[in-house]
Backbone as a chain_set.jsonl record, in Angstrom:
{"seq": "MNIRTRIFIIVLSTLSIGIICSFIVAERDLTNRLETQILSELQKQGNLILTEASSDPDFFNKTLKIRTDNYSQATNSRITFINSLGEVIADSDLKDSGLAGLDNHFNRPEVIQASQEGIGWSRRFSETLQTDMLYFAIKADTCIYHNSEKQQDR", "coords": {"N": [[50.942, 254.642, 361.438], [53.27, 254.593, 364.016], [54.459, 256.674, 366.736], [57.248, 256.475, 367.035], [58.145, 255.702, 364.479], [57.392, 257.949, 362.973], [59.003, 259.939, 364.159], [61.519, 258.9, 363.495], [61.442, 259.08, 360.678], [61.237, 261.874, 360.372], [63.685, 262.727, 361.55], [65.52, 261.388, 359.883], [64.88, 262.573, 357.393], [65.525, 265.267, 357.931], [68.294, 265.054, 358.437], [69.114, 264.132, 355.918], [68.466, 266.291, 354.241], [70.174, 268.217, 355.363], [72.703, 267.088, 354.791], [72.666, 267.083, 351.97], [72.495, 269.849, 351.457], [74.961, 270.64, 352.539], [76.752, 269.384, 350.76], [76.155, 270.785, 348.41], [76.95, 273.42, 349.04], [79.69, 272.971, 349.572], [80.57, 272.069, 347.058], [80.178, 274.355, 345.487], [81.943, 276.175, 346.721], [84.41, 274.847, 346.337], [84.517, 274.865, 343.556], [84.713, 277.628, 343.052], [87.194, 278.173, 344.272], [88.869, 276.567, 342.689], [88.544, 277.808, 340.202], [89.676, 280.328, 340.754], [92.312, 279.528, 341.231], [92.994, 278.495, 338.706], [92.81, 280.839, 337.148], [94.897, 282.295, 338.295], [97.092, 280.714, 337.545], [96.881, 280.931, 334.738], [97.439, 283.63, 334.464], [100.102, 283.725, 335.365], [101.32, 282.141, 333.379], [100.812, 283.735, 331.129], [102.222, 286.083, 331.826], [104.864, 285.096, 331.843], [105.204, 284.403, 329.132], [104.799, 286.903, 327.895], [106.909, 288.303, 329.009], [109.062, 287.081, 327.771], [108.409, 287.846, 325.159], [108.744, 290.63, 325.283], [111.452, 290.854, 325.626], [112.558, 289.874, 323.354], [113.134, 291.018, 320.245], [112.372, 289.855, 317.85], [110.14, 288.377, 318.329], [107.468, 288.474, 317.335], [107.641, 287.579, 314.717], [107.888, 285.418, 311.84], [107.938, 283.045, 313.253], [106.008, 283.056, 315.198], [103.632, 281.503, 315.189], [104.664, 278.913, 315.571], [105.813, 279.221, 318.098], [103.497, 279.842, 319.569], [102.058, 277.439, 319.331], [103.847, 275.73, 320.667], [103.83, 276.835, 323.279], [101.17, 276.388, 323.902], [101.033, 273.6, 323.876], [102.782, 273.048, 325.994], [101.433, 274.191, 328.161], [98.943, 273.13, 328.072], [96.666, 274.508, 327.147], [94.582, 276.75, 325.245], [96.026, 279.186, 323.228], [96.101, 282.517, 322.157], [97.127, 285.25, 320.19], [96.433, 288.648, 319.852], [96.155, 291.481, 317.8], [96.398, 295.126, 318.113], [94.073, 295.985, 316.953], [92.232, 294.073, 317.418], [92.343, 291.86, 315.849], [93.066, 288.439, 315.276], [96.319, 287.256, 315.424], [97.777, 285.016, 315.824], [97.012, 281.675, 316.678], [96.766, 278.882, 318.713], [95.127, 276.714, 318.171], [94.394, 276.844, 315.547], [95.242, 276.884, 312.058], [97.356, 279.223, 310.324], [96.067, 279.978, 307.973], [93.406, 279.834, 308.661], [92.847, 282.0, 310.245], [91.822, 284.344, 309.145], [89.087, 284.037, 308.926], [88.1, 284.358, 311.468], [86.174, 285.96, 314.058], [86.391, 289.403, 315.057], [88.202, 290.02, 317.965], [88.122, 292.099, 319.732], [85.826, 292.968, 321.013], [85.26, 291.186, 323.005], [84.5, 290.21, 326.356], [86.685, 289.738, 328.194], [88.838, 290.792, 326.805], [88.129, 293.46, 326.472], [88.134, 294.232, 329.172], [90.86, 293.742, 329.749], [92.032, 295.63, 328.058], [91.297, 297.959, 329.322], [92.084, 297.655, 332.025], [94.436, 296.25, 332.105], [94.53, 293.493, 332.719], [92.163, 290.843, 332.177], [89.237, 288.739, 332.494], [86.866, 286.126, 331.701], [84.052, 283.927, 331.916], [82.589, 281.867, 329.677], [80.566, 280.485, 326.976], [82.09, 278.811, 324.318], [81.706, 279.35, 320.991], [83.211, 278.371, 318.908], [84.504, 276.039, 319.902], [82.413, 274.769, 321.116], [81.922, 274.451, 323.916], [82.026, 275.176, 327.475], [84.225, 277.7, 328.523], [87.048, 279.149, 330.208], [88.298, 282.291, 330.01], [91.194, 284.323, 329.642], [92.967, 287.366, 329.555], [95.773, 289.457, 328.798], [97.02, 292.691, 328.516], [99.527, 293.89, 326.42], [102.318, 295.843, 325.153], [102.198, 295.822, 322.281], [100.263, 293.989, 321.66], [97.551, 291.766, 322.608], [97.588, 289.217, 324.848], [95.911, 286.206, 324.882], [94.313, 283.689, 326.568], [92.858, 280.5, 327.061], [90.922, 278.058, 328.794], [89.406, 274.891, 329.12], [86.39, 274.522, 330.923], [85.7, 272.508, 333.759], [83.391, 269.804, 333.745], [80.334, 270.185, 335.43]], "CA": [[52.319, 254.821, 361.851], [53.392, 254.982, 365.413], [55.253, 257.878, 366.996], [58.672, 256.175, 366.791], [58.351, 255.717, 363.028], [57.296, 259.346, 362.536], [60.217, 260.627, 364.614], [62.623, 258.377, 362.683], [61.315, 259.664, 359.331], [61.554, 263.302, 360.482], [65.13, 262.844, 361.782], [66.197, 260.953, 358.653], [64.658, 263.617, 356.387], [66.305, 266.439, 358.326], [69.701, 264.729, 358.183], [69.324, 264.048, 354.463], [68.456, 267.664, 353.717], [71.418, 268.851, 355.821], [73.834, 266.538, 354.03], [72.557, 267.574, 350.592], [72.874, 271.276, 351.475], [76.409, 270.708, 352.772], [77.423, 269.035, 349.509], [75.957, 271.878, 347.457], [77.819, 274.535, 349.458], [81.083, 272.548, 349.391], [80.861, 272.035, 345.618], [80.276, 275.743, 345.026], [83.188, 276.744, 347.234], [85.536, 274.208, 345.651], [84.523, 275.362, 342.176], [85.243, 278.998, 343.085], [88.632, 278.1, 344.561], [89.536, 276.023, 341.511], [88.537, 278.858, 339.185], [90.673, 281.314, 341.173], [93.63, 278.932, 341.017], [93.216, 278.433, 337.251], [93.084, 282.209, 336.701], [96.251, 282.632, 338.752], [98.035, 279.999, 336.679], [96.827, 281.538, 333.408], [98.148, 284.91, 334.534], [101.536, 283.421, 335.439], [101.74, 281.699, 332.052], [100.807, 284.903, 330.261], [103.33, 286.963, 332.19], [106.107, 284.483, 331.367], [105.269, 284.518, 327.669], [104.964, 288.312, 327.535], [108.272, 288.686, 329.391], [109.91, 286.647, 326.648], [108.09, 288.673, 323.992], [109.303, 291.977, 325.428], [112.919, 290.811, 325.574], [112.971, 289.339, 322.053], [112.568, 291.876, 319.202], [111.859, 289.047, 316.74], [109.104, 287.486, 318.862], [106.267, 288.474, 316.502], [107.973, 287.329, 313.309], [107.287, 284.234, 311.227], [107.913, 281.894, 314.162], [104.992, 283.237, 316.236], [102.73, 280.34, 315.19], [105.392, 277.798, 316.183], [105.9, 279.527, 319.534], [102.146, 279.73, 320.135], [101.768, 276.009, 319.433], [104.7, 275.173, 321.725], [103.299, 277.286, 324.567], [99.898, 275.704, 324.112], [101.329, 272.206, 324.222], [103.414, 273.027, 327.312], [100.492, 274.613, 329.2], [97.68, 272.423, 327.862], [95.589, 275.485, 327.013], [94.533, 277.428, 323.953], [96.688, 280.486, 323.302], [95.828, 283.385, 321.024], [97.668, 286.61, 320.225], [95.527, 289.571, 319.177], [96.796, 292.792, 317.607], [95.708, 296.248, 318.757], [92.779, 296.18, 316.297], [91.362, 292.959, 317.791], [92.491, 290.766, 314.887], [93.905, 287.343, 315.753], [97.538, 287.126, 314.623], [98.245, 283.645, 316.021], [96.117, 280.871, 317.514], [97.338, 277.545, 318.835], [94.202, 275.69, 317.685], [94.065, 277.075, 314.14], [96.327, 277.185, 311.127], [97.371, 280.638, 309.939], [95.087, 280.204, 306.909], [92.076, 279.917, 309.248], [92.702, 283.186, 311.084], [91.057, 285.394, 308.461], [87.658, 283.81, 309.136], [87.717, 284.557, 312.866], [85.572, 287.233, 314.457], [87.255, 290.339, 315.761], [88.181, 289.691, 319.393], [88.213, 293.306, 320.549], [84.594, 293.183, 321.773], [85.067, 290.119, 323.977], [84.551, 290.802, 327.699], [88.011, 289.69, 328.812], [89.722, 291.677, 326.038], [87.73, 294.824, 326.853], [88.645, 294.46, 330.523], [92.322, 293.82, 329.672], [92.368, 296.904, 327.422], [91.058, 299.031, 330.281], [92.706, 297.446, 333.335], [95.696, 295.508, 331.986], [94.175, 292.071, 332.666], [90.72, 290.606, 332.188], [88.838, 287.342, 332.363], [85.437, 285.847, 331.648], [83.633, 282.536, 331.767], [81.51, 281.877, 328.704], [80.479, 279.379, 326.044], [82.844, 279.013, 323.082], [80.999, 278.917, 319.782], [84.163, 277.622, 318.087], [84.774, 274.723, 320.486], [81.151, 274.23, 321.626], [82.065, 274.059, 325.317], [82.283, 276.28, 328.394], [85.648, 278.005, 328.628], [87.492, 280.242, 331.068], [89.176, 283.105, 329.17], [92.059, 285.258, 330.357], [93.696, 288.232, 328.614], [96.708, 290.442, 329.339], [97.396, 293.693, 327.525], [100.955, 294.191, 326.289], [102.546, 297.051, 324.354], [101.809, 295.709, 320.879], [99.263, 292.955, 321.436], [96.866, 291.228, 323.775], [97.761, 287.769, 325.022], [94.588, 285.662, 325.187], [94.476, 282.298, 326.925], [91.589, 279.916, 327.487], [90.996, 276.702, 329.306], [88.081, 274.273, 329.242], [85.823, 274.403, 332.264], [85.373, 271.153, 334.147], [81.952, 269.537, 333.797], [79.79, 270.318, 336.791]], "C": [[52.363, 255.235, 363.321], [54.345, 256.164, 365.55], [56.735, 257.667, 366.727], [58.992, 256.241, 365.295], [58.331, 257.151, 362.499], [58.555, 260.127, 362.93], [61.416, 260.186, 363.773], [62.607, 259.011, 361.288], [61.688, 261.143, 359.352], [63.057, 263.503, 360.667], [65.898, 262.474, 360.522], [66.056, 262.011, 357.549], [65.499, 264.854, 356.681], [67.791, 266.22, 358.064], [70.011, 264.706, 356.684], [69.386, 265.445, 353.842], [69.735, 268.391, 354.122], [72.626, 268.378, 355.035], [73.814, 267.058, 352.598], [72.973, 269.051, 350.519], [74.375, 271.449, 351.677], [77.179, 270.392, 351.495], [77.3, 270.153, 348.481], [76.885, 273.048, 347.781], [79.286, 274.181, 349.23], [81.456, 272.54, 347.91], [81.033, 273.434, 345.061], [81.587, 276.379, 345.469], [84.41, 276.151, 346.55], [85.648, 274.684, 344.209], [85.11, 276.77, 342.117], [86.744, 279.005, 343.352], [89.409, 277.574, 343.362], [89.618, 277.075, 340.409], [89.57, 279.931, 339.506], [92.083, 280.794, 340.93], [93.961, 278.859, 339.526], [93.544, 279.82, 336.712], [94.478, 282.65, 337.102], [97.301, 281.97, 337.876], [98.046, 280.576, 335.267], [97.568, 282.873, 333.391], [99.654, 284.69, 334.598], [102.069, 282.999, 334.078], [101.831, 282.891, 331.098], [101.949, 285.85, 330.555], [104.667, 286.405, 331.725], [106.27, 284.659, 329.858], [105.496, 285.968, 327.256], [106.325, 288.851, 327.959], [109.243, 288.286, 328.289], [109.673, 287.525, 325.425], [108.732, 290.046, 324.089], [110.827, 291.988, 325.343], [113.45, 290.319, 324.233], [112.343, 290.181, 320.94], [111.984, 291.106, 318.016], [110.71, 288.14, 317.16], [107.917, 287.368, 317.917], [106.577, 288.288, 315.012], [107.312, 286.039, 312.841], [107.205, 283.029, 312.159], [106.841, 282.026, 315.251], [104.046, 282.042, 316.316], [103.4, 279.144, 315.863], [105.48, 278.005, 317.696], [104.541, 279.349, 320.211], [101.77, 278.257, 320.314], [102.585, 275.355, 320.549], [104.204, 275.564, 323.108], [102.007, 276.544, 324.902], [100.12, 274.255, 324.55], [101.913, 272.114, 325.631], [102.428, 273.344, 328.435], [99.144, 273.91, 329.119], [96.49, 273.39, 327.847], [95.657, 276.116, 325.627], [95.117, 278.821, 324.115], [96.455, 281.247, 322.003], [96.54, 284.713, 321.245], [96.788, 287.476, 319.335], [96.255, 290.895, 318.992], [95.935, 293.895, 318.204], [94.36, 296.563, 318.119], [91.785, 295.069, 316.64], [91.441, 291.78, 316.839], [93.431, 289.707, 315.455], [95.111, 287.223, 314.834], [98.191, 285.757, 314.802], [97.286, 282.936, 316.966], [96.634, 279.445, 317.524], [96.424, 276.457, 318.273], [93.857, 275.824, 316.208], [95.322, 277.286, 313.319], [96.24, 278.658, 310.753], [96.331, 280.944, 308.863], [93.668, 280.34, 307.461], [91.825, 281.169, 310.067], [91.811, 284.254, 310.461], [89.556, 285.249, 308.706], [87.186, 284.04, 310.566], [87.079, 285.918, 313.09], [86.631, 288.113, 315.113], [87.094, 290.104, 317.255], [88.105, 290.918, 320.299], [86.965, 293.543, 321.409], [84.317, 292.086, 322.795], [85.288, 290.663, 325.387], [85.947, 290.828, 328.324], [89.007, 290.605, 328.1], [89.399, 293.134, 326.35], [88.299, 295.158, 328.229], [90.168, 294.6, 330.522], [92.761, 295.14, 329.045], [92.256, 298.057, 328.402], [91.898, 298.895, 331.551], [94.044, 296.705, 333.287], [95.504, 294.006, 331.947], [92.661, 291.947, 332.695], [90.421, 289.128, 332.056], [87.325, 287.242, 332.252], [85.228, 284.341, 331.523], [82.455, 282.562, 330.806], [81.59, 280.662, 327.787], [81.242, 279.722, 324.77], [82.05, 278.47, 321.901], [81.907, 278.053, 318.904], [84.321, 276.196, 318.588], [83.534, 274.045, 321.058], [81.263, 273.68, 323.05], [82.273, 275.298, 326.175], [83.78, 276.449, 328.57], [85.852, 279.13, 329.631], [88.537, 281.002, 330.265], [89.952, 284.1, 330.026], [92.835, 286.067, 329.328], [94.597, 289.191, 329.38], [97.073, 291.399, 328.216], [98.906, 293.894, 327.58], [101.086, 295.426, 325.404], [101.96, 296.948, 322.953], [100.702, 294.701, 320.621], [98.497, 292.673, 322.722], [97.071, 289.715, 323.747], [96.438, 287.227, 325.541], [94.751, 284.169, 325.413], [93.128, 281.756, 327.363], [91.793, 278.479, 327.909], [89.583, 276.171, 329.463], [87.658, 274.23, 330.7], [85.528, 272.937, 332.534], [83.857, 270.994, 334.153], [81.481, 269.596, 335.243], [78.694, 269.324, 337.005]], "O": [[51.609, 256.092, 363.784], [54.961, 256.592, 364.574], [57.411, 258.575, 366.244], [60.022, 256.793, 364.909], [59.162, 257.52, 361.669], [59.101, 260.883, 362.126], [62.237, 261.016, 363.383], [63.648, 259.429, 360.782], [62.379, 261.619, 358.452], [63.647, 264.36, 360.01], [66.831, 263.178, 360.136], [67.025, 262.303, 356.848], [66.114, 265.421, 355.777], [68.468, 267.098, 357.53], [71.048, 265.205, 356.248], [70.255, 265.733, 353.019], [70.319, 269.109, 353.31], [73.478, 269.181, 354.655], [74.859, 267.437, 352.07], [73.715, 269.446, 349.62], [74.99, 272.313, 351.052], [78.159, 271.067, 351.183], [78.255, 270.433, 347.757], [77.529, 273.598, 346.888], [80.048, 275.015, 348.742], [82.554, 272.965, 347.551], [81.929, 273.679, 344.254], [82.259, 277.042, 344.68], [85.347, 276.877, 346.217], [86.751, 274.883, 343.701], [85.913, 277.073, 341.234], [87.484, 279.762, 342.723], [90.488, 278.078, 343.051], [90.653, 277.213, 339.756], [90.272, 280.394, 338.607], [92.952, 281.537, 340.474], [95.094, 279.135, 339.132], [94.46, 279.965, 335.903], [95.167, 283.311, 336.325], [98.292, 282.6, 337.507], [99.11, 280.698, 334.66], [98.243, 283.203, 332.416], [100.406, 285.409, 333.94], [103.14, 283.441, 333.663], [102.803, 283.034, 330.357], [102.582, 286.366, 329.634], [105.52, 287.16, 331.258], [107.344, 285.02, 329.376], [106.299, 286.237, 326.363], [106.842, 289.77, 327.325], [110.132, 289.053, 327.92], [110.619, 287.906, 324.735], [109.216, 290.575, 323.088], [111.425, 293.016, 325.025], [114.658, 290.342, 323.999], [111.138, 290.078, 320.707], [111.183, 291.655, 317.26], [110.343, 287.227, 316.42], [107.405, 286.267, 317.713], [105.849, 288.79, 314.155], [106.291, 285.623, 313.39], [106.47, 282.084, 311.875], [106.777, 281.182, 316.144], [103.694, 281.614, 317.415], [102.763, 278.439, 316.645], [105.25, 277.079, 318.473], [104.45, 278.773, 321.295], [101.219, 277.881, 321.349], [102.068, 274.52, 321.291], [104.16, 274.73, 324.012], [101.789, 276.129, 326.04], [99.474, 273.762, 325.475], [101.574, 271.199, 326.382], [102.568, 272.826, 329.543], [98.299, 274.077, 329.999], [95.451, 273.127, 328.452], [96.67, 276.021, 324.934], [94.746, 279.553, 325.032], [96.591, 280.704, 320.906], [96.553, 285.239, 322.358], [96.443, 287.095, 318.216], [96.901, 291.383, 319.92], [94.861, 293.625, 318.742], [93.579, 297.33, 318.682], [90.633, 295.111, 316.209], [90.702, 290.807, 316.99], [94.463, 290.032, 316.041], [94.964, 287.103, 313.618], [99.063, 285.379, 314.019], [96.806, 283.524, 317.936], [96.907, 278.867, 316.472], [96.905, 275.377, 317.93], [93.107, 275.008, 315.672], [96.33, 277.796, 313.809], [95.175, 279.268, 310.853], [95.773, 282.04, 308.836], [92.806, 280.908, 306.79], [90.709, 281.384, 310.539], [91.124, 284.985, 311.174], [88.831, 286.244, 308.692], [85.993, 283.929, 310.847], [87.397, 286.894, 312.41], [87.628, 287.627, 315.648], [85.973, 290.001, 317.753], [88.03, 290.776, 321.519], [87.036, 294.239, 322.422], [83.24, 292.062, 323.392], [86.174, 291.493, 325.593], [86.343, 291.832, 328.915], [89.92, 291.135, 328.731], [90.308, 293.954, 326.479], [88.874, 296.227, 328.431], [90.712, 295.467, 331.205], [93.767, 295.712, 329.464], [93.021, 299.019, 328.33], [92.37, 299.894, 332.094], [94.708, 296.552, 334.312], [96.222, 293.307, 331.232], [91.963, 292.838, 333.179], [91.247, 288.357, 331.568], [86.596, 288.149, 332.654], [86.109, 283.6, 331.087], [81.439, 283.201, 331.079], [82.562, 279.908, 327.82], [81.061, 280.801, 324.207], [81.762, 277.275, 321.829], [81.444, 277.125, 318.241], [84.278, 275.249, 317.802], [83.59, 272.878, 321.444], [80.767, 272.595, 323.351], [82.652, 276.352, 325.664], [84.513, 275.475, 328.744], [84.963, 279.947, 329.871], [89.555, 280.429, 329.878], [89.435, 284.644, 331.002], [93.311, 285.515, 328.336], [94.246, 289.675, 330.456], [97.396, 290.976, 327.105], [99.485, 294.049, 328.655], [100.086, 295.988, 324.958], [101.301, 297.876, 322.484], [100.244, 294.565, 319.487], [98.761, 293.259, 323.772], [96.769, 289.04, 322.763], [95.903, 287.731, 326.529], [95.268, 283.461, 324.55], [92.338, 282.477, 327.973], [92.702, 277.787, 327.449], [88.677, 276.891, 329.881], [88.458, 273.941, 331.59], [85.145, 272.204, 331.623], [83.126, 271.917, 334.513], [82.154, 269.114, 336.154], [78.107, 269.275, 338.086]]}, "num_chains": 1, "name": "protein.A"}
């Protein structure tokens, strides 16, 4: 190999490595920004729903499942209401008959954080749905509003 070929290979390799590193950094930054935006939207949705719940004394009656399903359909996310003991009282992805078999949610990271700080979130694998999910929880007077959204494939 002559000197021109060696220089060309070195320059091409250096440029390739620089471009690859730039793409990696850009992807990470875009992912973080998207996650922040999703969390902001989940919080807005939760605040709207809890505002309605606090102004309607019959919110947690027999129509809670219907409301939960409607909210889920409108927001394209899974919505769960949890009582103060960590038991699921409504879930948009499950029938009421399936709630008894669910694990107690009180020990979940986002619920623990919401219990302590008012709001909480976590990114983790859902055993129920077998996919990565972003979870968000807001503590209210009588319940915890729990919302989740599928993570985009990376």
